[in-house]
Coordinates of C-alpha atoms in Angstrom, one line a residue:
Chain A
M1 CA 5.8 22.9 -29.4
K2 CA 4.8 23.6 -25.7
I3 CA 6.7 26.4 -24.2
L4 CA 7.1 27.6 -20.7
L5 CA 8.5 31.2 -19.8
T6 CA 9.1 32.1 -16.1
V7 CA 7.9 35.6 -15.8
Q8 CA 8.1 38.6 -13.5
D9 CA 5.7 41.4 -14.4
N10 CA 6.2 41.9 -18.0
S11 CA 9.7 40.4 -18.3
I12 CA 11.4 37.1 -18.0
A13 CA 12.0 36.4 -14.4
P14 CA 15.8 37.0 -13.4
R15 CA 15.9 33.5 -11.7
F16 CA 14.1 30.3 -12.4
D17 CA 13.9 29.3 -8.7
Q18 CA 12.5 32.8 -7.8
A19 CA 9.8 32.7 -10.3
T20 CA 6.2 32.8 -9.0
E21 CA 4.5 33.1 -12.3
V22 CA 4.8 31.3 -15.7
I23 CA 3.2 31.5 -19.0
I24 CA 2.6 28.4 -21.1
A25 CA 2.2 28.7 -24.7
E26 CA 1.4 26.0 -27.2
D27 CA 2.6 26.4 -30.9
D28 CA 0.8 24.3 -33.6
G29 CA 3.1 25.3 -36.3
P30 CA 1.4 27.4 -39.0
Q31 CA -2.0 27.3 -37.3
R32 CA -0.4 29.7 -34.7
L33 CA -0.7 29.2 -31.0
A34 CA -3.6 29.1 -28.7
E35 CA -4.0 31.9 -26.1
P36 CA -1.1 31.6 -23.8
R37 CA -2.2 30.8 -20.2
T38 CA -0.7 32.2 -17.1
I39 CA 0.0 30.0 -14.1
I40 CA 0.5 31.7 -10.7
L41 CA 2.6 29.5 -8.5
P42 CA 1.7 29.2 -4.7
H43 CA 5.4 29.8 -3.8
R44 CA 8.9 30.0 -5.0
S45 CA 10.2 26.3 -5.5
A46 CA 12.4 25.3 -8.3
E47 CA 11.6 21.7 -7.6
E48 CA 7.7 22.3 -7.9
L49 CA 8.3 24.2 -11.0
S50 CA 10.3 21.4 -12.5
D51 CA 7.5 19.1 -11.5
L52 CA 5.0 21.2 -13.3
I53 CA 7.3 21.4 -16.4
V54 CA 7.5 17.6 -16.5
K55 CA 3.9 17.0 -15.8
E56 CA 2.6 19.6 -18.4
G57 CA 4.8 18.0 -21.2
I58 CA 6.6 21.1 -21.8
E59 CA 9.2 21.0 -24.5
C60 CA 11.0 24.3 -24.2
V61 CA 11.7 26.4 -21.2
V62 CA 12.6 30.0 -21.5
C63 CA 14.1 31.6 -18.2
G64 CA 16.8 33.8 -16.6
G65 CA 19.5 32.4 -14.5
I66 CA 18.9 28.7 -13.8
E67 CA 21.1 26.3 -11.7
D68 CA 23.0 23.8 -13.5
S69 CA 21.4 20.7 -11.8
F70 CA 17.9 21.9 -13.2
H71 CA 19.4 22.7 -16.6
K72 CA 20.9 19.1 -16.7
F73 CA 17.7 17.6 -15.6
F74 CA 15.7 19.3 -18.4
T75 CA 18.3 18.4 -20.8
W76 CA 18.0 14.8 -19.8
K77 CA 14.4 15.0 -20.1
K78 CA 14.8 16.3 -23.6
I79 CA 13.5 19.6 -22.7
I80 CA 15.1 22.6 -24.6
V81 CA 16.3 25.2 -22.2
I82 CA 17.0 28.8 -23.4
D83 CA 18.3 30.5 -20.2
G84 CA 19.9 33.9 -19.3
I85 CA 17.4 35.8 -21.2
I86 CA 16.7 39.4 -20.3
G87 CA 13.8 41.1 -21.8
S88 CA 10.1 41.1 -22.1
H89 CA 8.4 37.8 -22.1
A90 CA 6.3 38.9 -25.2
E91 CA 9.2 39.4 -27.2
A92 CA 11.0 36.2 -25.9
L93 CA 7.9 34.3 -26.9
Q94 CA 7.8 35.9 -30.3
R95 CA 11.5 35.1 -30.9
V96 CA 11.3 31.5 -29.6
L97 CA 8.3 30.8 -32.0
A98 CA 10.4 32.4 -34.8
G99 CA 13.3 30.3 -33.9
E100 CA 15.6 33.2 -33.1
L101 CA 15.9 33.1 -29.4
R102 CA 19.5 31.9 -28.0
P103 CA 20.6 31.5 -24.5
G104 CA 22.1 34.5 -22.9
M105 CA 20.2 37.0 -25.2
I106 CA 19.6 40.5 -24.0
L107 CA 16.5 41.7 -26.0
P108 CA 15.8 45.1 -27.2
S109 CA 12.7 45.1 -25.0
A110 CA 14.9 44.8 -21.8
R111 CA 15.6 48.5 -22.0
E112 CA 12.0 49.4 -22.4
E113 CA 10.7 47.2 -19.9
T114 CA 13.1 48.0 -16.9
K115 CA 11.7 50.2 -14.2
Chain B
M1 CA 29.9 67.4 -7.2
N2 CA 27.4 66.4 -9.8
D3 CA 23.8 65.3 -8.7
D4 CA 23.7 62.6 -11.5
I5 CA 25.8 59.6 -11.0
S6 CA 25.6 58.6 -14.6
A7 CA 27.1 62.0 -15.4
L8 CA 30.4 60.9 -13.6
P9 CA 33.3 60.1 -15.6
E10 CA 32.7 56.6 -16.4
I11 CA 36.3 55.6 -17.0
T12 CA 37.3 57.0 -13.6
I13 CA 34.6 55.0 -11.7
T14 CA 35.3 51.8 -13.7
T15 CA 39.1 52.0 -13.1
L16 CA 38.5 52.6 -9.5
L17 CA 36.0 49.9 -9.1
N18 CA 38.3 47.3 -11.1
G19 CA 40.8 48.1 -8.4
I20 CA 38.8 46.6 -5.6
P21 CA 39.0 42.7 -5.6
H22 CA 35.1 42.2 -5.2
A23 CA 32.3 42.1 -7.6
I24 CA 30.7 45.6 -7.5
A25 CA 27.7 47.3 -9.2
V26 CA 26.7 50.9 -9.0
I27 CA 23.0 51.7 -9.6
D28 CA 21.0 54.8 -10.1
R29 CA 17.9 55.7 -8.2
D30 CA 15.8 54.1 -10.9
L31 CA 17.8 50.9 -9.9
K32 CA 19.3 50.6 -13.3
I33 CA 22.9 49.8 -13.7
V34 CA 25.4 52.7 -14.0
V35 CA 28.5 50.5 -13.8
I36 CA 29.6 47.2 -13.1
N37 CA 33.4 46.2 -12.5
E38 CA 35.1 43.5 -14.2
F39 CA 34.8 41.0 -11.3
L40 CA 31.0 41.3 -11.5
E41 CA 31.4 40.8 -15.3
A42 CA 33.3 37.7 -14.8
L43 CA 30.7 36.5 -12.3
T44 CA 27.6 37.2 -14.3
G45 CA 29.1 36.6 -17.8
L46 CA 27.7 40.1 -18.9
A47 CA 29.6 42.9 -20.2
L48 CA 29.2 46.4 -18.8
T49 CA 28.4 47.8 -22.4
D50 CA 25.5 45.3 -22.7
V51 CA 24.0 45.8 -19.2
K52 CA 24.4 49.6 -18.6
G53 CA 21.0 51.0 -18.1
L54 CA 19.2 47.6 -17.3
Y55 CA 17.4 46.9 -14.2
V56 CA 19.7 45.5 -11.6
D57 CA 17.8 42.5 -10.8
F58 CA 18.1 41.0 -14.2
V59 CA 22.0 41.5 -14.1
L60 CA 22.5 40.2 -10.6
R61 CA 20.1 37.3 -10.6
S62 CA 20.1 37.3 -6.7
N63 CA 17.6 36.1 -4.3
I64 CA 17.7 39.2 -2.2
A65 CA 16.3 41.9 -4.4
G66 CA 12.6 41.3 -3.7
R67 CA 11.8 43.1 -7.0
G68 CA 13.8 46.0 -6.0
R69 CA 12.4 46.3 -2.5
T70 CA 15.6 45.8 -0.8
F71 CA 17.4 48.5 -2.8
R72 CA 14.4 51.0 -2.4
E73 CA 14.6 50.7 1.3
V74 CA 18.4 51.7 1.2
L75 CA 17.5 54.7 -1.0
D76 CA 14.6 55.8 1.3
T77 CA 16.5 55.3 4.6
G78 CA 20.0 56.3 3.4
E79 CA 21.3 53.5 5.6
A80 CA 23.7 50.8 4.5
V81 CA 22.7 47.2 4.7
V82 CA 24.4 43.9 4.6
L83 CA 22.6 40.9 3.5
E84 CA 23.3 37.2 2.9
G85 CA 21.8 35.6 -0.1
D86 CA 23.1 33.9 -3.4
I87 CA 23.4 34.7 -7.0
V88 CA 23.3 32.2 -10.0
G89 CA 26.4 32.9 -12.0
R90 CA 27.5 32.5 -15.5
D91 CA 28.3 29.0 -15.2
R92 CA 24.7 28.3 -13.7
R93 CA 26.3 27.7 -10.3
K94 CA 24.4 29.0 -7.2
I95 CA 27.1 31.2 -5.3
P96 CA 26.4 32.2 -1.7
M97 CA 27.2 35.9 -1.3
Q98 CA 27.2 38.6 1.1
F99 CA 25.7 41.9 -0.4
T100 CA 26.7 45.2 1.2
I101 CA 24.3 47.8 -0.1
S102 CA 25.6 51.4 0.5
P103 CA 24.3 54.8 -0.5
L104 CA 26.4 57.0 -2.7
R105 CA 25.6 60.8 -1.6
N106 CA 26.3 64.0 -3.2
S107 CA 27.7 67.2 -1.5
R108 CA 24.1 67.8 0.0
E109 CA 24.1 64.5 1.4
E110 CA 21.4 63.3 -0.9
T111 CA 21.5 59.6 -2.0
I112 CA 22.1 59.7 -5.8
A113 CA 23.1 56.1 -6.3
L114 CA 23.7 52.7 -4.5
M115 CA 26.9 50.6 -4.5
I116 CA 26.5 47.0 -4.2
V117 CA 29.5 45.0 -3.2
L118 CA 29.3 41.2 -3.4
D119 CA 31.5 39.0 -1.2
D120 CA 31.8 35.3 -2.3
L121 CA 30.8 33.2 0.8
S122 CA 31.5 29.9 -0.8
A123 CA 34.5 29.0 1.2
T124 CA 32.9 30.1 4.5
V125 CA 29.8 28.4 3.9
A126 CA 31.4 25.1 2.8
A127 CA 33.6 25.3 5.8
S128 CA 31.0 25.7 8.1
G129 CA 29.1 22.7 6.7
L130 CA 26.1 24.7 5.5
V131 CA 26.5 23.5 1.9
Q132 CA 25.0 20.0 1.9
D133 CA 27.6 18.5 -0.6
V134 CA 27.8 15.3 1.3
D135 CA 27.8 12.3 -1.1
E136 CA 24.6 10.7 -0.2
T137 CA 25.4 8.0 -2.6
D138 CA 28.4 7.0 -0.5
S139 CA 26.8 3.6 0.2
I140 CA 26.3 3.0 -3.5
I141 CA 29.6 2.2 -4.9
G142 CA 30.8 2.0 -8.6
Q143 CA 33.2 3.6 -10.9
S144 CA 32.0 2.1 -14.2
P145 CA 30.5 4.4 -16.9
K146 CA 27.1 3.0 -16.4
M147 CA 27.2 3.6 -12.6
R148 CA 28.5 7.1 -13.2
E149 CA 25.3 7.8 -15.3
V150 CA 23.4 6.4 -12.3
F151 CA 25.3 8.7 -9.8
D152 CA 24.6 11.7 -12.2
L153 CA 20.9 11.0 -12.3
I154 CA 20.1 10.7 -8.6
P155 CA 20.5 14.3 -7.9
L156 CA 18.4 15.2 -10.9
M157 CA 15.5 13.0 -9.8
A158 CA 15.8 14.3 -6.2
H159 CA 14.8 17.9 -7.8
T160 CA 11.6 16.8 -8.9
E161 CA 8.3 15.7 -7.2
A162 CA 7.6 13.3 -10.0
S163 CA 7.2 9.5 -9.4
V164 CA 10.3 7.4 -10.1
L165 CA 10.4 3.9 -11.3
I166 CA 13.6 2.0 -10.4
T167 CA 14.2 -1.2 -12.2
G168 CA 17.0 -3.6 -12.0
E169 CA 17.7 -7.2 -11.2
T170 CA 17.7 -8.3 -7.6
G171 CA 20.6 -7.2 -5.5
T172 CA 21.7 -4.2 -7.8
G173 CA 20.8 -1.6 -5.0
K174 CA 17.3 -0.4 -5.9
D175 CA 16.7 0.2 -2.3
K176 CA 19.9 2.3 -1.7
V177 CA 19.2 4.3 -4.8
A178 CA 15.7 5.1 -3.7
E179 CA 17.0 6.1 -0.3
A180 CA 19.6 8.3 -1.9
I181 CA 17.0 10.2 -3.9
H182 CA 14.9 10.8 -1.0
K183 CA 17.8 12.1 1.1
R184 CA 19.0 14.5 -1.6
S185 CA 15.2 15.7 -2.1
S186 CA 13.5 18.6 -0.4
R187 CA 11.5 15.9 1.6
A188 CA 14.9 14.8 3.2
N189 CA 13.8 15.7 6.7
K190 CA 10.4 13.9 6.4
P191 CA 9.9 10.0 6.5
F192 CA 11.1 7.5 4.1
I193 CA 8.9 4.6 4.4
K194 CA 9.5 1.4 2.5
I195 CA 7.0 -1.3 1.9
N196 CA 7.5 -4.7 0.0
C197 CA 4.5 -5.1 -2.2
G198 CA 5.5 -8.8 -2.8
A199 CA 5.9 -9.8 0.7
L200 CA 2.4 -9.5 2.0
P201 CA -1.1 -11.0 0.8
E202 CA -3.4 -8.7 -0.9
S203 CA -5.6 -7.9 2.3
L204 CA -2.7 -7.3 4.5
L205 CA -0.9 -5.1 2.1
E206 CA -4.0 -3.1 1.7
S207 CA -4.2 -2.4 5.4
E208 CA -0.6 -1.8 5.6
L209 CA -0.7 0.7 2.8
F210 CA -4.0 2.5 3.6
G211 CA -4.4 1.8 7.3
Y212 CA -7.8 1.0 8.8
V213 CA -10.3 2.3 11.5
K214 CA -11.2 0.7 14.7
G215 CA -13.8 -1.9 14.0
A216 CA -13.2 -2.1 10.4
F217 CA -12.8 -6.0 10.7
T218 CA -12.5 -8.6 13.4
G219 CA -9.2 -7.7 15.4
A220 CA -9.2 -4.1 14.3
N221 CA -9.2 -2.9 17.9
K222 CA -7.8 0.5 17.1
D223 CA -7.1 2.8 14.3
K224 CA -4.0 2.1 12.2
P225 CA -2.7 4.9 10.1
G226 CA -1.1 2.9 7.2
M227 CA 2.1 3.6 5.3
F228 CA 0.7 6.4 3.2
R229 CA -0.1 8.4 6.3
L230 CA 3.1 7.6 8.2
A231 CA 5.1 8.9 5.0
Q232 CA 3.1 12.2 5.0
G233 CA 5.3 14.9 3.6
G234 CA 8.0 12.4 2.8
T235 CA 8.5 9.5 0.3
L236 CA 6.8 6.2 0.1
F237 CA 9.1 3.5 -1.4
L238 CA 7.1 0.7 -3.1
T239 CA 9.5 -2.2 -3.7
E240 CA 8.5 -5.2 -5.8
I241 CA 5.6 -3.2 -7.2
G242 CA 5.5 -5.6 -10.2
D243 CA 4.1 -8.1 -7.6
M244 CA 1.3 -5.8 -6.4
P245 CA -2.1 -7.5 -6.8
L246 CA -4.3 -6.0 -9.5
P247 CA -7.1 -4.9 -7.1
L248 CA -4.7 -2.8 -5.1
Q249 CA -3.1 -1.4 -8.2
V250 CA -6.4 0.2 -8.8
K251 CA -6.6 1.7 -5.4
L252 CA -2.9 2.9 -5.7
L253 CA -3.6 4.7 -9.0
S254 CA -6.5 6.5 -7.6
V255 CA -4.4 7.8 -4.5
L256 CA -1.7 8.8 -6.9
D257 CA -4.2 10.8 -9.0
D258 CA -6.3 12.3 -6.2
R259 CA -3.8 12.4 -3.5
E260 CA -6.5 11.1 -0.9
F261 CA -8.1 7.9 0.1
F262 CA -10.6 6.1 2.4
P263 CA -9.0 3.9 5.0
L264 CA -10.4 0.4 5.4
G265 CA -13.8 0.8 7.0
G266 CA -13.4 4.6 7.1
E267 CA -16.0 7.0 6.0
K268 CA -13.8 10.1 5.9
K269 CA -11.2 10.7 3.2
V270 CA -7.6 11.1 4.1
K271 CA -5.6 13.8 2.2
V272 CA -1.8 12.7 1.7
D273 CA 1.2 14.5 0.4
V274 CA 3.7 11.6 -0.5
R275 CA 6.2 11.1 -3.2
I276 CA 6.2 7.7 -4.8
I277 CA 9.4 5.8 -5.7
A278 CA 8.6 2.3 -6.9
A279 CA 11.1 -0.3 -7.8
T280 CA 10.9 -3.8 -9.3
H281 CA 13.0 -6.6 -10.8
R282 CA 10.2 -7.6 -13.1
P283 CA 9.7 -6.5 -16.7
L284 CA 6.8 -4.4 -16.1
K285 CA 6.0 -3.7 -19.7
K286 CA 5.8 -7.5 -20.4
R287 CA 3.5 -7.7 -17.5
V288 CA 1.3 -4.9 -18.7
A289 CA 1.2 -6.7 -22.0
A290 CA 0.2 -10.0 -20.2
G291 CA -2.6 -8.1 -18.3
E292 CA -0.8 -8.5 -15.1
F293 CA -0.1 -4.9 -14.4
R294 CA -2.3 -1.9 -15.1
E295 CA -1.1 0.2 -18.0
D296 CA -2.2 3.4 -16.5
L297 CA -0.5 2.8 -13.1
Y298 CA 2.8 1.8 -15.2
Y299 CA 2.7 5.1 -16.9
R300 CA 1.9 7.0 -13.8
L301 CA 4.9 5.5 -12.0
N302 CA 7.2 5.6 -14.9
V303 CA 7.4 9.5 -15.1
L304 CA 11.2 9.0 -14.3
H305 CA 12.8 5.9 -15.0
L306 CA 16.3 4.8 -13.6
H307 CA 17.7 1.4 -14.6
L308 CA 20.4 -0.1 -12.5
P309 CA 22.7 -2.2 -14.5
P310 CA 23.4 -5.7 -13.3
L311 CA 26.9 -6.4 -12.0
R312 CA 28.0 -8.3 -15.2
E313 CA 27.5 -5.1 -17.3
R314 CA 29.5 -3.0 -14.9
E315 CA 32.8 -4.0 -16.2
T316 CA 35.5 -2.6 -13.9
D317 CA 33.2 -2.7 -10.8
T318 CA 33.5 -6.4 -9.8
R319 CA 37.1 -6.1 -8.9
F320 CA 36.4 -2.7 -7.3
L321 CA 33.6 -3.9 -5.1
L322 CA 35.5 -7.1 -4.2
N323 CA 38.3 -5.0 -2.9
H324 CA 36.0 -2.5 -1.0
F325 CA 33.9 -5.3 0.8
L326 CA 37.2 -7.1 1.6
R327 CA 38.4 -3.9 3.4
T328 CA 35.2 -3.3 5.1
F329 CA 34.7 -6.9 6.4
A330 CA 38.2 -7.2 7.4
E331 CA 38.1 -4.1 9.4
R332 CA 34.8 -5.0 10.9
T333 CA 36.1 -8.5 12.0
G334 CA 39.5 -7.3 12.9
N335 CA 41.0 -10.0 10.4
D336 CA 44.3 -9.2 8.9
I337 CA 43.3 -10.2 5.5
K338 CA 44.8 -8.2 2.9
T339 CA 43.8 -9.6 -0.4
F340 CA 42.6 -12.3 -2.7
S341 CA 44.8 -15.3 -4.0
D342 CA 45.4 -15.2 -7.7
E343 CA 43.2 -18.4 -8.1
A344 CA 40.5 -17.0 -5.9
L345 CA 40.4 -13.7 -7.8
K346 CA 40.4 -15.5 -11.0
L347 CA 37.3 -17.6 -9.9
L348 CA 35.4 -14.5 -8.7
M349 CA 36.2 -12.5 -11.8
S350 CA 34.8 -15.1 -13.9
Y351 CA 31.7 -15.6 -12.0
A352 CA 28.5 -14.0 -13.2
F353 CA 27.1 -13.0 -9.9
P354 CA 23.3 -13.5 -10.7
G355 CA 22.6 -12.2 -7.3
N356 CA 24.6 -9.2 -8.1
I357 CA 25.9 -6.9 -5.4
R358 CA 24.2 -8.6 -2.6
E359 CA 25.6 -11.9 -3.5
L360 CA 29.2 -10.6 -4.1
R361 CA 29.1 -8.9 -0.6
N362 CA 27.9 -12.1 0.9
I363 CA 30.6 -14.2 -0.8
V364 CA 33.2 -11.7 0.5
E365 CA 31.8 -11.6 4.1
Y366 CA 31.8 -15.6 4.1
G367 CA 35.3 -15.6 2.7
V368 CA 36.6 -13.2 5.4
N369 CA 35.0 -15.1 8.3
I370 CA 36.2 -18.5 6.9
C371 CA 39.8 -17.4 6.0
Q372 CA 42.5 -18.0 8.6
G373 CA 45.5 -16.5 6.6
R374 CA 46.3 -13.2 5.1
Q375 CA 44.8 -13.9 1.8
I376 CA 41.4 -15.4 0.7
E377 CA 41.8 -18.8 -1.1
V378 CA 39.5 -20.7 -3.4
E379 CA 38.7 -22.9 -0.5
N380 CA 37.7 -20.2 1.6
L381 CA 34.9 -19.2 -1.0
P382 CA 31.4 -20.8 -0.8
K383 CA 31.5 -24.2 -2.4
Y384 CA 28.5 -23.4 -4.8
L385 CA 30.8 -21.0 -6.8
L386 CA 32.8 -24.0 -8.1
S387 CA 29.7 -25.9 -9.2
R388 CA 28.1 -22.9 -10.9
L389 CA 31.2 -21.6 -12.4
A390 CA 31.3 -23.8 -15.5
P391 CA 27.9 -23.1 -16.9
I392 CA 27.6 -19.5 -16.0
S393 CA 31.0 -18.2 -17.2
P394 CA 30.1 -18.0 -20.9
V395 CA 26.9 -15.9 -20.4
P396 CA 27.0 -13.5 -23.2
R397 CA 27.0 -9.9 -22.2
E398 CA 23.8 -8.1 -23.3
P399 CA 24.2 -4.5 -24.5
A400 CA 22.7 -2.1 -22.2
S401 CA 19.0 -1.4 -22.0
P402 CA 18.3 2.0 -23.1
P403 CA 17.2 4.1 -20.3
E404 CA 13.6 4.8 -21.6
A405 CA 13.2 1.3 -23.1
E406 CA 12.2 -1.7 -21.4
S407 CA 14.0 -1.6 -18.1
V408 CA 14.8 -5.2 -17.1
P409 CA 17.0 -7.0 -19.5
S410 CA 15.7 -10.5 -20.4
P411 CA 18.0 -13.3 -20.1
P412 CA 20.5 -13.6 -23.1
R413 CA 19.0 -16.6 -24.9
M414 CA 16.3 -19.2 -24.4
E415 CA 18.6 -22.2 -24.4
A416 CA 20.9 -20.5 -21.9
D417 CA 17.9 -19.6 -19.9
R418 CA 16.6 -23.0 -19.8
D419 CA 20.1 -24.2 -18.5
W420 CA 20.2 -21.7 -15.9
Q421 CA 16.8 -22.5 -14.7
A422 CA 17.7 -26.1 -14.3
I423 CA 21.0 -24.9 -12.5
E424 CA 19.1 -22.6 -10.3
K425 CA 16.7 -25.3 -9.3
D426 CA 19.6 -27.7 -8.5
L427 CA 21.4 -25.0 -6.6
I428 CA 18.3 -24.0 -4.4
I429 CA 17.8 -27.9 -3.5
N430 CA 21.5 -28.3 -2.8
T431 CA 21.6 -25.2 -0.6
L432 CA 18.3 -26.2 1.3
T433 CA 19.8 -29.7 1.8
Q434 CA 22.8 -28.1 3.2
T435 CA 20.9 -25.8 5.6
R436 CA 18.7 -28.8 6.4
G437 CA 15.6 -26.9 5.1
N438 CA 16.3 -23.6 6.7
R439 CA 15.2 -21.1 4.2
S440 CA 16.8 -18.0 5.9
K441 CA 20.1 -19.7 6.1
A442 CA 19.8 -20.8 2.5
A443 CA 18.9 -17.2 1.4
E444 CA 21.9 -15.9 3.0
I445 CA 24.1 -18.4 1.4
L446 CA 22.7 -17.8 -1.9
G447 CA 23.1 -14.1 -1.6
W448 CA 19.3 -13.5 -2.0
G449 CA 16.7 -11.9 0.2
R450 CA 14.2 -14.2 1.8
T451 CA 11.5 -13.0 -0.5
T452 CA 13.5 -13.7 -3.6
L453 CA 14.2 -17.3 -2.3
W454 CA 10.5 -17.8 -1.7
R455 CA 9.7 -16.4 -5.0
K456 CA 12.1 -18.7 -6.7
L457 CA 10.9 -21.7 -4.7
K458 CA 7.5 -21.0 -6.2
T459 CA 8.7 -20.6 -9.7
H460 CA 10.5 -23.9 -9.5
G461 CA 7.5 -25.6 -7.9
L462 CA 9.5 -26.2 -4.8
V463 CA 6.8 -25.4 -2.2
T464 CA 4.1 -27.6 -1.2
S465 CA 0.5 -26.8 -2.4
T466 CA -0.7 -26.0 1.1
E467 CA 2.1 -23.4 1.5
S468 CA 1.5 -21.8 -2.0
S469 CA -2.2 -21.5 -1.4
N470 CA -1.6 -19.7 1.8
T471 CA 0.2 -16.9 0.1

């Protein structure tokens, strides 16, 4: 599964449309995932980010707050959206790979990561 | 007074804040939540017990925080600020807000915390017209479930930069949908350029699309920018993409991949930023299989696919559209026509409208212009309707094509198709006889575009060999 996480520093970015950095990770089942790659976006744009997600063939998006129209769009494209996540992107990725991440989760790392 | 805001009796603060009819958060000097009131809990869907001690940005989900910079400035200056922005709420709705960020001071006038008060501006913004919630699809009409699906998809497609392929029979509104997508996209204030790939011979289409430089060929007296450059920053709508000649398909694919091209005769590459929306009434997959359309281009264009159902599959819409166009044309012509007679309505409702909405619209316009009374009678409708009615009415209704499957439904059955081909040929001949060979008038009567008529003339072998070889 190809997963995209919108990030801000060490955390999941609070808002999808405000994210300027994403991490893309690929999970090949038991073979574990290849080194996740980070992409710095030229500017904040939910449209361009959506475009990237479609073009990259992302199957799962992990993010903070996301507008309904984008959520619907991804659902329509059969992309899983796990939104409303608060916490570190490392923990979010770990949990999504373990199948334990649910929308709206506040992860324990949220308290450690906060500034 | 205590210097530490978090040491204040929480119950007292919460009770106090809950008494104020605004969403409020109090944060400490580390920008962590001390308390939020129940209005903010409702707005964010997050409970105080869960978010206490979390960094404010993650809770508010606003666009004003700038990674905490805004709040830190208030802490540093001690001056309250009022900002306008928005938050993404619990229900994934973006809500315009006014944020008032005020310092909370101790007895020594030191800022120990910040209070953020959120004022919902939805009503104000909507009233002043700042929210662009105008229905851009207002020129696309329908209430059937299939059209509702299309209406739902248009804003979704507008949200991305990916290419869109719109399929559907002639007259189903592909152009209008393409325009609606453009108008709702971030490119709305940039050009929307439409070009019909089936209407021009290859060489002309190439120069129209990519432009040429002065001296590229005889008659090229000056530079011509071409549609790609004219659509810079906007959307290029390639209609009848299925009719694009193969050599041009290669060049188009290369432009889509590289976002740059050489104009005809040019030595300098031109960079373009154009979103492509393509449309066709042809079954592109079949054309790919037949080697008439490049497979790579098909997949490049078909990132997002929207299929427009023919009128015969839009159950309730025929009646709705008949009434809509009747009202429109009656108002436009100043006629006092109120309705259709029962017989006329029965005839229209049992008709298959192979030309879809364009044909339906033309039939109603014809009726409104011909009718002298208050209701449109059978005799006020185009004569060809009667002759076509009998064989067409039993056309079986096809189940809808799945959105990701082959887009253009094939005719119901081979036998029915063969019948229809014969009927269509007769119909074209009769109409052309009626218009004394005037193709524009014939196309209008038939409810088709001129290009469609020309294509059908070719299909039925109704053009002379000289004409055919000229195209």
